[in-house]
Amino acid sequence: MRPPAVSLRWKIALTVMAVSCAVAAVLGVLVHNAVARQTVGQVRKEARANLDTALNLFEYGTSREGLNSLLDPPELPAPLRRLARSGRHGTMVGSYHGRSVMWAAAPADGQVMAVWTPYGTVHRSLDNFDTAILGSAVLAATTVALAGLFLAQRISRRLGTTAAVARRITAGDLDARVGDGAERGPGGRAGQDEVAAVAAALDSVAGSLQSRLQAEQRFTADVAHELRTPLTGILASAELLPEGRPKEMINDRLRALRRLTEDLLEISRLDSGAEHADLSAYDLGDLVRRCVAATALDTEVRIAADAVVETDRRRLDRILANLVINAHRHGRAPVVVTVDAAAGPRPTIEVRDHGPGYPADLLHHGPQRFRTDAPGRGRGHGLGLTIAVGHSAVLGIDVRFTNAPDGGARTLLRLPRSAVVE
């Protein structure tokens, strides 16, 4: 089981917080050690000075009152006692009557002279200082983490905007751009950071793609329009040929060429985005029956659950006709059209044949004009499914191409929820 993904925003924030905590910890340790050495060094220096004074007074037999000096005190730490008996001076933190003290000891005429200096206040000062360092580190780490989260939020939001625009472009909205939301620098130019560079590159790609597609659409529309007039004249002239097989073959090819020309014109209109639906209320089951019957092909229609919907009859007829003709041309009987308005919140229409199914390329990328490279699914121009998808987009119908588990191509049309008339 894979762990849940962590967003970039939180990755940046957690990284900044971890780094700031590490830096605060290192600085805290360094400052603590420096202050501790300085503070403890001062206490050691004071204890050694008092020890020197006590030794001088002991040598001259003078009173040592007020110096907190003792001879062979039992509370003296054992390591320090051994050090003094070896003839050396030393200091060490210990206790005296339950209090924390700094001991200083040295040999004195076969005995051990020890002087103690109060150390409890120093210990408390170091504890308070450590608490202050810890509090400051936590406050600094929190502040830096919040600043990192804010910065990461801005970066994540800009990347999210770029990703959303990329998805819109993928869905066909070639007018989508990131540039309007990009940060601007001096002179109105886009910022020079990496996120702005990615956004600018995406805008450039989208602009280039839009220009190329518009040029292709204009070329397709112009070619189809220019072919229309001479084709009409040729068809009229072909009717004057003497009856026979040559005339039938010529007329058949000319009619196929005219259908191709009309399909290209229809695709160019759909690609331009200027098409709008003419909606009216229809009984979905009866509408599907009439649309399928108009194809004059042996197709079974099943009504699992009916409903009244608002749709464009002409466009839905075009969609179903293309799907049914495609199923008969490239698949195998029986071809079944099923209407189910109770399958979910959106009424569905399924068109299924029992042939070899859709090719993998179509399932992954959708229908592509002039591509029908499915083995065993016949030949064609690949425009029927393209036109069906185009009209479905105008009506807000979700089209899904799949293959049935037991064989055959399946096309599922999911009408928009708003199309249902209550």
Coordinates of C-alpha atoms in Angstrom, one line a residue:
M1 CA 0.0 0.0 0.0
R2 CA 1.5 3.3 -1.1
P3 CA 1.6 6.1 1.4
P4 CA -0.6 9.2 0.7
A5 CA 1.1 11.8 -1.5
V6 CA 2.3 15.0 0.2
S7 CA 1.6 18.2 -1.7
L8 CA 4.5 20.4 -2.8
R9 CA 3.3 23.1 -0.5
W10 CA 3.7 20.9 2.6
K11 CA 7.0 19.5 1.4
I12 CA 8.5 22.9 1.1
A13 CA 7.0 24.0 4.5
L14 CA 8.3 20.9 6.3
T15 CA 11.7 21.2 4.7
V16 CA 12.0 24.9 5.7
M17 CA 10.8 24.0 9.2
A18 CA 13.3 21.1 9.5
V19 CA 16.2 23.2 8.3
S20 CA 15.2 26.1 10.7
C21 CA 14.9 23.7 13.6
A22 CA 18.3 22.2 12.8
V23 CA 19.9 25.6 12.6
A24 CA 18.2 26.8 15.8
A25 CA 19.4 23.6 17.6
V26 CA 23.0 24.1 16.4
L27 CA 23.0 27.8 17.3
G28 CA 21.4 27.0 20.7
V29 CA 24.1 24.4 21.5
L30 CA 26.9 26.8 20.5
V31 CA 25.5 29.7 22.5
H32 CA 24.8 27.5 25.5
N33 CA 28.4 26.2 25.5
A34 CA 29.8 29.6 25.1
V35 CA 27.8 31.1 27.9
A36 CA 28.3 28.1 30.1
R37 CA 32.1 28.2 29.7
Q38 CA 32.1 31.9 30.4
T39 CA 29.8 31.7 33.5
V40 CA 31.4 28.6 34.9
G41 CA 34.9 30.0 34.2
Q42 CA 34.1 33.1 36.3
V43 CA 33.0 30.9 39.2
R44 CA 36.1 28.8 38.9
K45 CA 38.3 31.9 38.8
E46 CA 36.6 33.2 41.9
A47 CA 37.0 29.9 43.7
R48 CA 40.7 29.7 42.8
A49 CA 41.3 33.2 44.0
N50 CA 39.6 32.4 47.3
L51 CA 41.7 29.2 47.5
D52 CA 45.0 31.1 47.0
T53 CA 44.0 33.6 49.7
A54 CA 43.0 30.7 52.1
L55 CA 46.4 29.0 51.4
N56 CA 48.3 32.2 52.2
L57 CA 46.3 32.8 55.4
F58 CA 46.8 29.1 56.4
E59 CA 50.6 29.4 55.8
Y60 CA 50.8 32.5 58.1
G61 CA 48.3 31.0 60.6
T62 CA 45.9 33.8 60.1
S63 CA 42.1 33.4 60.5
R64 CA 40.3 32.3 57.3
E65 CA 36.8 33.5 58.4
G66 CA 34.6 34.5 55.6
L67 CA 36.4 32.5 52.9
N68 CA 34.3 29.3 53.2
S69 CA 37.5 27.3 53.5
L70 CA 37.8 23.9 55.1
L71 CA 40.5 21.4 55.8
D72 CA 39.7 17.8 54.6
P73 CA 35.9 18.4 54.3
P74 CA 34.0 15.1 54.0
E75 CA 31.8 16.5 51.2
L76 CA 34.8 17.2 48.9
P77 CA 34.4 15.1 45.8
A78 CA 36.7 12.1 45.8
P79 CA 38.4 12.8 42.4
L80 CA 39.2 16.3 43.6
R81 CA 40.5 15.0 46.9
R82 CA 42.8 12.6 45.1
L83 CA 44.0 15.4 42.8
A84 CA 44.9 17.6 45.8
R85 CA 46.7 14.8 47.6
S86 CA 48.8 14.3 44.5
G87 CA 50.1 17.8 45.0
R88 CA 48.0 19.7 42.3
H89 CA 45.3 22.3 42.4
G90 CA 41.8 21.8 40.9
T91 CA 38.1 22.7 40.9
M92 CA 35.0 20.7 40.6
V93 CA 31.3 21.1 41.0
G94 CA 29.8 19.3 44.0
S95 CA 27.5 19.8 47.0
Y96 CA 27.9 21.1 50.5
H97 CA 25.1 20.6 53.0
G98 CA 22.7 19.9 50.2
R99 CA 23.6 23.0 48.2
S100 CA 25.3 23.0 44.8
V101 CA 28.8 24.5 45.1
M102 CA 32.0 24.9 43.2
W103 CA 34.9 23.3 45.1
A104 CA 38.5 24.4 44.8
A105 CA 41.2 22.3 46.5
A106 CA 44.9 22.2 46.9
P107 CA 47.5 20.5 49.2
A108 CA 48.2 22.3 52.5
D109 CA 50.9 20.9 54.9
G110 CA 49.9 17.2 54.4
Q111 CA 46.2 18.1 54.4
V112 CA 43.7 19.2 51.7
M113 CA 42.6 22.8 51.8
A114 CA 39.2 23.2 50.2
V115 CA 37.2 26.3 49.4
W116 CA 33.6 26.3 48.2
T117 CA 31.7 29.0 46.3
P118 CA 27.9 28.9 45.9
Y119 CA 27.0 27.4 42.5
G120 CA 23.1 27.1 42.7
T121 CA 22.5 30.6 41.2
V122 CA 24.8 29.8 38.3
H123 CA 23.0 26.5 37.7
R124 CA 19.6 28.2 37.8
S125 CA 20.9 31.0 35.5
L126 CA 22.1 28.4 33.0
D127 CA 18.7 26.6 33.2
N128 CA 16.8 29.8 32.6
F129 CA 19.1 30.7 29.8
D130 CA 18.5 27.2 28.2
T131 CA 14.8 27.8 28.6
A132 CA 15.1 31.1 26.9
I133 CA 17.1 29.6 24.1
L134 CA 14.6 26.8 23.6
G135 CA 11.7 29.2 23.6
S136 CA 13.4 31.5 21.1
A137 CA 14.3 28.6 18.9
V138 CA 10.7 27.3 18.9
L139 CA 9.4 30.8 18.1
A140 CA 12.0 31.3 15.4
A141 CA 11.3 27.9 13.9
T142 CA 7.5 28.5 14.0
T143 CA 7.9 31.9 12.3
V144 CA 10.2 30.6 9.6
A145 CA 7.9 27.6 9.1
L146 CA 4.9 29.9 8.6
A147 CA 6.9 32.1 6.3
G148 CA 7.9 29.0 4.3
L149 CA 4.3 27.8 4.2
F150 CA 3.2 31.2 2.9
L151 CA 5.9 31.1 0.3
A152 CA 5.1 27.5 -0.6
Q153 CA 1.4 28.4 -0.8
R154 CA 2.2 31.1 -3.4
I155 CA 4.4 28.7 -5.4
S156 CA 1.9 25.9 -5.2
R157 CA -1.0 28.2 -6.2
R158 CA 0.9 29.4 -9.2
L159 CA 1.8 25.9 -10.2
G160 CA -1.8 24.8 -9.6
T161 CA -3.0 27.6 -11.9
T162 CA -0.5 26.5 -14.6
A163 CA -1.7 22.9 -14.2
A164 CA -5.3 23.9 -14.4
V165 CA -4.7 25.9 -17.6
A166 CA -2.8 22.9 -19.1
R167 CA -5.8 20.7 -18.3
R168 CA -8.1 23.2 -20.0
I169 CA -5.9 23.2 -23.1
T170 CA -5.9 19.4 -23.1
A171 CA -9.7 19.5 -22.9
G172 CA -9.8 21.7 -26.0
D173 CA -9.9 25.2 -24.6
L174 CA -7.0 26.7 -26.7
D175 CA -7.8 30.2 -25.5
A176 CA -6.7 29.4 -21.9
R177 CA -3.6 31.2 -20.8
V178 CA -1.6 31.6 -17.6
G179 CA -0.3 35.0 -18.5
D180 CA -3.1 37.0 -16.9
G181 CA -2.3 35.6 -13.5
A182 CA 1.5 35.6 -13.8
E183 CA 3.5 38.0 -11.7
R184 CA 4.9 41.0 -13.4
G185 CA 8.3 42.6 -13.0
P186 CA 9.7 46.0 -13.9
G187 CA 8.4 47.2 -17.2
G188 CA 5.4 44.9 -17.1
R189 CA 7.4 41.9 -18.1
A190 CA 6.6 38.5 -16.6
G191 CA 8.7 37.5 -13.6
Q192 CA 11.9 35.7 -14.2
D193 CA 11.5 32.9 -11.7
E194 CA 11.1 29.3 -12.7
V195 CA 7.4 29.1 -12.2
A196 CA 6.9 32.2 -14.4
A197 CA 9.2 30.6 -17.0
V198 CA 7.0 27.4 -17.0
A199 CA 3.9 29.5 -17.4
A200 CA 5.3 31.5 -20.2
A201 CA 6.4 28.3 -22.0
L202 CA 2.9 26.8 -21.6
D203 CA 1.4 30.0 -23.0
S204 CA 3.8 29.9 -25.9
V205 CA 2.9 26.2 -26.6
A206 CA -0.8 26.9 -26.4
G207 CA -0.5 29.9 -28.7
S208 CA 1.5 27.9 -31.3
L209 CA -0.9 25.0 -31.1
Q210 CA -3.9 27.2 -31.5
S211 CA -2.4 28.9 -34.5
R212 CA -1.7 25.6 -36.2
L213 CA -5.1 24.2 -35.4
Q214 CA -6.8 27.3 -36.7
A215 CA -4.7 27.1 -39.9
E216 CA -5.7 23.5 -40.3
Q217 CA -9.4 24.2 -39.7
R218 CA -9.3 27.0 -42.2
F219 CA -7.6 24.8 -44.7
T220 CA -10.1 22.0 -44.2
A221 CA -13.0 24.3 -44.5
D222 CA -11.7 26.0 -47.6
V223 CA -10.9 22.8 -49.3
A224 CA -14.3 21.3 -48.5
H225 CA -16.1 24.4 -49.6
E226 CA -14.1 24.7 -52.9
L227 CA -14.8 21.0 -53.7
R228 CA -18.6 21.4 -53.1
T229 CA -19.4 23.3 -56.2
P230 CA -17.4 21.2 -58.8
L231 CA -18.7 18.0 -57.1
T232 CA -22.3 19.2 -57.6
G233 CA -21.6 19.9 -61.3
I234 CA -19.8 16.5 -61.8
L235 CA -22.7 14.7 -60.1
A236 CA -25.2 16.4 -62.4
S237 CA -23.0 15.6 -65.4
A238 CA -22.7 12.0 -64.4
E239 CA -26.5 11.6 -64.5
L240 CA -26.2 12.2 -68.3
L241 CA -24.0 9.1 -68.8
P242 CA -25.7 6.1 -70.4
E243 CA -27.1 3.5 -68.0
G244 CA -24.8 0.7 -67.0
R245 CA -22.1 -0.5 -64.6
P246 CA -19.6 2.4 -65.3
K247 CA -22.3 5.0 -64.5
E248 CA -23.1 3.2 -61.2
M249 CA -19.5 3.0 -60.2
I250 CA -18.9 6.7 -61.0
N251 CA -22.0 7.9 -59.2
D252 CA -21.1 5.7 -56.2
R253 CA -17.7 7.2 -55.9
L254 CA -18.9 10.7 -56.5
R255 CA -21.6 10.3 -53.7
A256 CA -18.9 9.0 -51.3
L257 CA -16.7 12.0 -52.2
R258 CA -19.6 14.3 -51.6
R259 CA -20.3 12.7 -48.2
L260 CA -16.7 13.2 -47.3
T261 CA -16.8 16.8 -48.3
E262 CA -19.9 17.4 -46.2
D263 CA -18.3 15.6 -43.3
L264 CA -15.2 17.9 -43.6
L265 CA -17.4 21.0 -43.6
E266 CA -19.3 19.7 -40.6
I267 CA -16.1 19.0 -38.7
S268 CA -14.8 22.5 -39.5
R269 CA -17.9 24.1 -38.1
L270 CA -17.7 22.0 -34.9
D271 CA -14.0 22.8 -34.5
S272 CA -14.7 26.5 -34.8
G273 CA -16.8 26.4 -31.7
A274 CA -19.6 28.4 -33.3
E275 CA -22.2 25.7 -33.0
H276 CA -25.0 26.0 -30.5
A277 CA -27.7 23.5 -29.4
D278 CA -31.4 24.0 -30.2
L279 CA -32.9 22.4 -27.2
S280 CA -36.4 21.0 -26.9
A281 CA -38.1 18.4 -24.6
Y282 CA -38.3 14.8 -25.9
D283 CA -39.1 11.4 -24.6
L284 CA -35.7 9.9 -24.7
G285 CA -36.8 6.3 -25.6
D286 CA -39.0 7.3 -28.5
L287 CA -36.4 9.8 -29.8
V288 CA -33.7 7.0 -29.8
R289 CA -36.1 4.6 -31.6
R290 CA -36.7 7.1 -34.3
C291 CA -33.1 8.0 -34.7
V292 CA -32.1 4.3 -35.0
A293 CA -35.0 3.5 -37.3
A294 CA -33.8 6.3 -39.7
T295 CA -30.6 4.4 -40.3
A296 CA -32.6 1.5 -41.9
L297 CA -30.1 -0.9 -40.3
D298 CA -31.0 -4.0 -38.3
T299 CA -30.4 -2.6 -34.8
E300 CA -32.1 -3.7 -31.6
V301 CA -33.3 -0.9 -29.2
R302 CA -33.8 -1.7 -25.5
I303 CA -35.4 0.8 -23.1
A304 CA -34.3 -0.1 -19.6
A305 CA -35.6 3.1 -18.1
D306 CA -37.1 6.1 -19.9
A307 CA -37.1 9.8 -19.1
V308 CA -38.0 13.2 -20.7
V309 CA -34.9 15.2 -21.6
E310 CA -34.1 18.5 -23.2
T311 CA -31.7 18.0 -26.2
D312 CA -31.1 18.9 -29.8
R313 CA -32.9 16.3 -31.8
R314 CA -30.9 16.9 -35.0
R315 CA -27.5 16.6 -33.2
L316 CA -28.5 13.5 -31.2
D317 CA -29.8 11.9 -34.4
R318 CA -26.5 12.6 -36.0
I319 CA -24.5 11.1 -33.0
L320 CA -26.6 7.9 -32.9
A321 CA -26.6 7.5 -36.7
N322 CA -22.8 7.7 -36.9
L323 CA -22.4 5.3 -34.0
V324 CA -24.9 2.7 -35.3
I325 CA -23.4 2.9 -38.9
N326 CA -19.9 2.6 -37.4
A327 CA -21.0 -0.5 -35.4
H328 CA -22.5 -2.2 -38.5
R329 CA -19.6 -1.2 -40.8
H330 CA -16.7 -2.1 -38.5
G331 CA -18.3 -4.5 -36.0
R332 CA -20.6 -7.5 -36.2
A333 CA -24.2 -8.1 -35.4
P334 CA -26.1 -8.0 -33.2
V335 CA -25.9 -4.2 -32.7
V336 CA -27.8 -3.1 -29.6
V337 CA -28.7 0.4 -28.4
T338 CA -29.7 0.5 -24.8
V339 CA -31.4 3.5 -23.1
D340 CA -31.2 3.6 -19.3
A341 CA -32.3 6.8 -17.5
A342 CA -32.1 5.2 -14.1
A343 CA -28.4 4.0 -14.2
G344 CA -27.4 7.0 -12.2
P345 CA -27.9 10.8 -11.9
R346 CA -27.3 11.1 -15.7
P347 CA -29.3 9.2 -18.4
T348 CA -27.2 6.9 -20.5
I349 CA -27.3 5.5 -24.1
E350 CA -25.1 2.6 -24.9
V351 CA -24.3 1.5 -28.5
R352 CA -22.7 -1.9 -28.7
D353 CA -21.7 -4.4 -31.4
H354 CA -20.1 -7.8 -31.2
G355 CA -17.1 -7.4 -33.4
P356 CA -13.4 -7.1 -32.7
G357 CA -13.8 -4.0 -30.5
Y358 CA -12.1 -0.6 -30.6
P359 CA -8.3 -0.5 -31.2
A360 CA -6.1 0.4 -28.2
D361 CA -5.0 3.7 -29.8
L362 CA -8.6 4.9 -30.0
L363 CA -9.3 3.8 -26.4
H364 CA -6.3 5.9 -25.2
H365 CA -6.5 8.9 -27.5
G366 CA -10.1 9.0 -28.7
P367 CA -11.2 9.1 -32.4
Q368 CA -8.8 10.7 -34.9
R369 CA -9.9 11.7 -38.3
F370 CA -8.6 9.7 -41.2
R371 CA -7.4 6.9 -38.9
T372 CA -9.1 3.6 -38.9
D373 CA -6.2 1.2 -38.3
A374 CA -8.1 -1.3 -36.3
P375 CA -7.4 -4.8 -37.6
G376 CA -10.6 -6.5 -38.6
R377 CA -12.8 -3.4 -38.2
G378 CA -12.9 -2.5 -41.9
R379 CA -12.0 0.7 -43.6
G380 CA -13.3 4.3 -43.5
H381 CA -12.3 7.9 -43.2
G382 CA -12.5 7.9 -39.4
L383 CA -14.8 11.0 -39.5
G384 CA -18.0 9.4 -38.2
L385 CA -16.8 9.1 -34.6
T386 CA -15.1 12.4 -34.8
I387 CA -18.3 14.1 -35.8
A388 CA -20.2 12.2 -33.0
V389 CA -17.7 13.5 -30.4
G390 CA -18.0 17.0 -31.8
H391 CA -21.8 17.1 -31.5
S392 CA -21.7 15.5 -28.1
A393 CA -19.5 18.3 -26.9
V394 CA -22.0 20.8 -28.1
L395 CA -24.8 19.0 -26.2
G396 CA -22.6 18.5 -23.1
I397 CA -22.7 14.7 -23.5
D398 CA -19.9 12.7 -22.0
V399 CA -18.7 10.0 -24.6
R400 CA -16.7 7.0 -23.5
F401 CA -15.3 4.4 -25.8
T402 CA -14.7 0.9 -24.3
N403 CA -14.6 -2.7 -25.2
A404 CA -17.0 -5.2 -23.6
P405 CA -15.4 -8.0 -21.5
D406 CA -16.9 -10.7 -23.7
G407 CA -16.0 -8.9 -27.0
G408 CA -17.3 -6.0 -29.0
A409 CA -17.1 -2.3 -29.1
R410 CA -19.1 -0.2 -26.6
T411 CA -19.9 3.5 -26.8
L412 CA -21.5 5.0 -23.7
L413 CA -23.2 8.4 -24.0
R414 CA -23.9 10.1 -20.7
L415 CA -26.3 13.0 -21.0
P416 CA -25.9 16.0 -18.7
R417 CA -27.8 16.0 -15.5
S418 CA -29.4 19.3 -16.4
A419 CA -31.0 17.7 -19.5
V420 CA -33.5 15.7 -17.4
V421 CA -37.0 17.3 -17.3
E422 CA -38.5 16.7 -13.9

